Amino acid sequence: MMVRMAAVVVVLRGASEAFLSGGSLGSSWRPCRGRAARRGAVRMMTSTRSAPERVAAAGMVSAASVAAAAVNQAVSQSSLSAPDESKSSVARAAGSSGVDEATGLPLSYDSGLIEAYWRRQGSSLQQRWAEFLRLSVPFLVRVATLLVQGGAEELERNGASLAREAREICEELGPTFVKLAQTLSVRPDVLPQAALAELAALQDSVTPFETAVAIAQIERELGAPVDEVFAEISEAPVAAASLAQVYKARLAGEPEADPVAVKVQRPDVLESVSKDLYVLRRAVEVYQRLIDRFAPQQKTNYVDLLNEWAVGFYTELDFRSEMAHAAELRAALLGQCEGVYIPKSYDHLCTPRLAVTEWIDGVKLSACEPDEIRALTPIAREAFLTQLLEIGLIHADPHAGNLLKMADGDPRGKLALLDFGLVSRIRERDQDVMVNALIHLANRDWPRLVDDFIALEILPPETNRPLVVPLMDKALSPYVAGGGARKFTERVMRTYGLEHDADRIGGFQAMTQDALSVLNDVPFSIPPYFALLGRAIVTLEGIALSGDPDYALIQEAYPFVSRKLLGADRPALRAALQDALYDSDRKLDADRLLALVASALDVPVDADDAALAVIKYLLAPDGLALRTLAEDEAVAAIDLLSRQAARRAFDRGLEALRPPVRRLPFLGAAVDAALPDPATTPLPILFPASPPRLALASPRAVLDAAAPPLDRPDELYALDLAQLARSLLPDDLAPLLDALLLGNDNPFLANPLAATAALADLAATALAAFARPASTLQNNAPP
């Protein structure tokens, strides 16, 4: 592993030198540093190692040189096109168009116009590419070198300086790279605290541009002096982000007007982002070619992933699209997510480069205390899951700077969602599969989760299931338990017996073998639409982990998904509900039913309340899918019960009609046996038909035709129904259930008053439960 890491150092340095060998960067690049770093890496690999290890190291160095040459070849052969927006899931508002007259760049994403801009730039794009390498490669080499020298501990010791350097590089490279760094700034389970503190500054305290420039921009966009539009505006921005900065103002002509937020786009950001998209497009093209050459078994198309992100990022530059998305989500979330608020926009003052919205007094979620974050996390989770699984339009950039804890007592809500520049649309088909996947993931049903991953295009249809299922168990079980990446790592280490030093060699061998199986034998891929969705999930989970280090995203999402399943009106979700409630033998599992209802209620439900909880949810407005399933079960149960009742009534009737000759002494039994059996004796029977038809048939034959006897599956089903009912209903009704379902002695005959009293007591308890407020039985279930 150390040898491989050293090879990374050589590849990084060699790749950069391979590109820069033509001198396109000029005197700012010092090749001697690259040669020194390369010699240092080789010395690290060889100074303390045995001869075989030195041979292996030399081989890795040689392979790294080949890789560097491949990078050079890939770069020289790259012919780039702008990302195709027609294949993107990024939501873009209808009617957004226009071209910046100075640059010819589109105000809303247009691949053709961006490609035309690239062609006009010539050497300036190569200069930007060289600048990217000049700043990024030395940092990456330093990280890799520290890993080789001392592993994670060495990285942690240098964490503060690395974080500061990373932040400075991102700020120097500009808005595009600041955006990339923002994604990592909310992952306390991935980065040390020093790095989080540095990168958190990129959320909304990026170095601002001058207010005079902003005022000029406002006046150009509105076509009027700023004092004609705003009675007052802050002298300095209240927040500065990667793409824009915000001022607090009041509208002119309205003395008592509430304050507004004025968002002004950074100057020249269109050109800067367009060039950076070229740089990132080229870097990912190189990476994709190397992956295709050296790891062809990996199926992820990294170019497509970058394309999806690029279309989304460019779309953020059009503030008209942002306001349209905010309005759409505000209308969709209204009444669905209590405590969530989306500021209104003043559309007549909004342009592609200027947005004016309600002012929200509050505190960034990232600046709140952990207990405050914990209190607001359920509200954020409910809003995100509603967007993802019901609306199909999600805020794809929910970093802590875009989530605001509103002032206490604000009647509008508790949590404000800001900045809807990056929004993604999710297809209904994918929504249904995601619900399935969350249920199967929470229940650790790995075989069915494989089917979900195939449907989501993460795994190919020809997936090797016997190989993938156990690996999925090892990889995902630790994650489902919660706690983010750090707890995940701890659990994985325990899985392989690596928490102690006793059997580290065997544990590492097993872990390495599984890792190689994943890399070499499991052709997983990340579909492009997952690029934005994954970013949103990662960001929200990171915020939740900062409030609760043991936060379990999958388990916390289960109540919402349960309610979604129990109220589903789509065939795919009805099938998912059946999967969730029926076991492998296709029997309705009472424990699963109760667990799903309890999860949907989001409260524990004990055995005494089980029947009431199920019945109440069954009759609630949002229990549609459960009612449909119950109707199907009821039809089967009524058929079984009616057949049981008919056959038992038939037998008792025949017994009552039989002459009592059996009681005669001595000859009674013989005489009774000699008499014809009324059940099997043919009789003339009038069969309903058109016209009615008279035919000979035995009463038993007629009974068998009208109420067929229970076969083995019917008997097992009756047992299942009895077991299910016993799990849900009070104990004093068990004899009645046994009589109805299994043919045992009927309690109504033995003690009808007691049985009737038990039924009346159950009915009275149910009526009382329905008369109580919903909050006494549930928190978030249907009313």
Tab-separated table of N, CA and C in Angstrom, residues 634-644 706 708 710 714:
chain	number	residue	atom	x	y	z
A	634	ALA	N	-58.619	-9.175	2.910
A	634	ALA	CA	-59.962	-9.383	3.440
A	634	ALA	C	-60.781	-10.282	2.519
A	635	VAL	N	-60.646	-10.069	1.205
A	635	VAL	CA	-61.364	-10.920	0.250
A	635	VAL	C	-60.962	-12.380	0.433
A	636	ALA	N	-59.656	-12.616	0.534
A	636	ALA	CA	-59.186	-13.992	0.737
A	636	ALA	C	-59.651	-14.540	2.080
A	637	ALA	N	-59.596	-13.694	3.130
A	637	ALA	CA	-60.002	-14.158	4.452
A	637	ALA	C	-61.500	-14.453	4.497
A	638	ILE	N	-62.328	-13.574	3.896
A	638	ILE	CA	-63.777	-13.794	3.883
A	638	ILE	C	-64.115	-15.060	3.114
A	639	ASP	N	-63.433	-15.289	1.993
A	639	ASP	CA	-63.656	-16.518	1.230
A	639	ASP	C	-63.349	-17.738	2.092
A	640	LEU	N	-62.228	-17.692	2.798
A	640	LEU	CA	-61.841	-18.824	3.635
A	640	LEU	C	-62.842	-19.011	4.779
A	641	LEU	N	-63.204	-17.902	5.444
A	641	LEU	CA	-64.122	-17.998	6.567
A	641	LEU	C	-65.502	-18.476	6.129
A	642	SER	N	-65.985	-17.977	4.995
A	642	SER	CA	-67.319	-18.380	4.531
A	642	SER	C	-67.334	-19.858	4.156
A	643	ARG	N	-66.277	-20.339	3.543
A	643	ARG	CA	-66.201	-21.771	3.212
A	643	ARG	C	-66.156	-22.615	4.486
A	644	GLN	N	-65.344	-22.150	5.462
A	644	GLN	CA	-65.287	-22.865	6.735
A	644	GLN	C	-66.665	-22.909	7.378
A	706	ALA	N	-69.832	-25.316	-4.268
A	706	ALA	CA	-70.101	-23.958	-3.790
A	706	ALA	C	-69.057	-23.487	-2.780
A	708	PRO	N	-65.603	-25.112	-1.734
A	708	PRO	CA	-64.618	-26.192	-1.800
A	708	PRO	C	-63.905	-26.369	-0.465
A	710	LEU	N	-60.944	-26.854	2.252
A	710	LEU	CA	-59.653	-26.182	2.364
A	710	LEU	C	-58.530	-27.143	1.973
A	714	ASP	N	-54.665	-23.403	1.836
A	714	ASP	CA	-55.721	-22.711	2.567
A	714	ASP	C	-55.545	-22.897	4.069
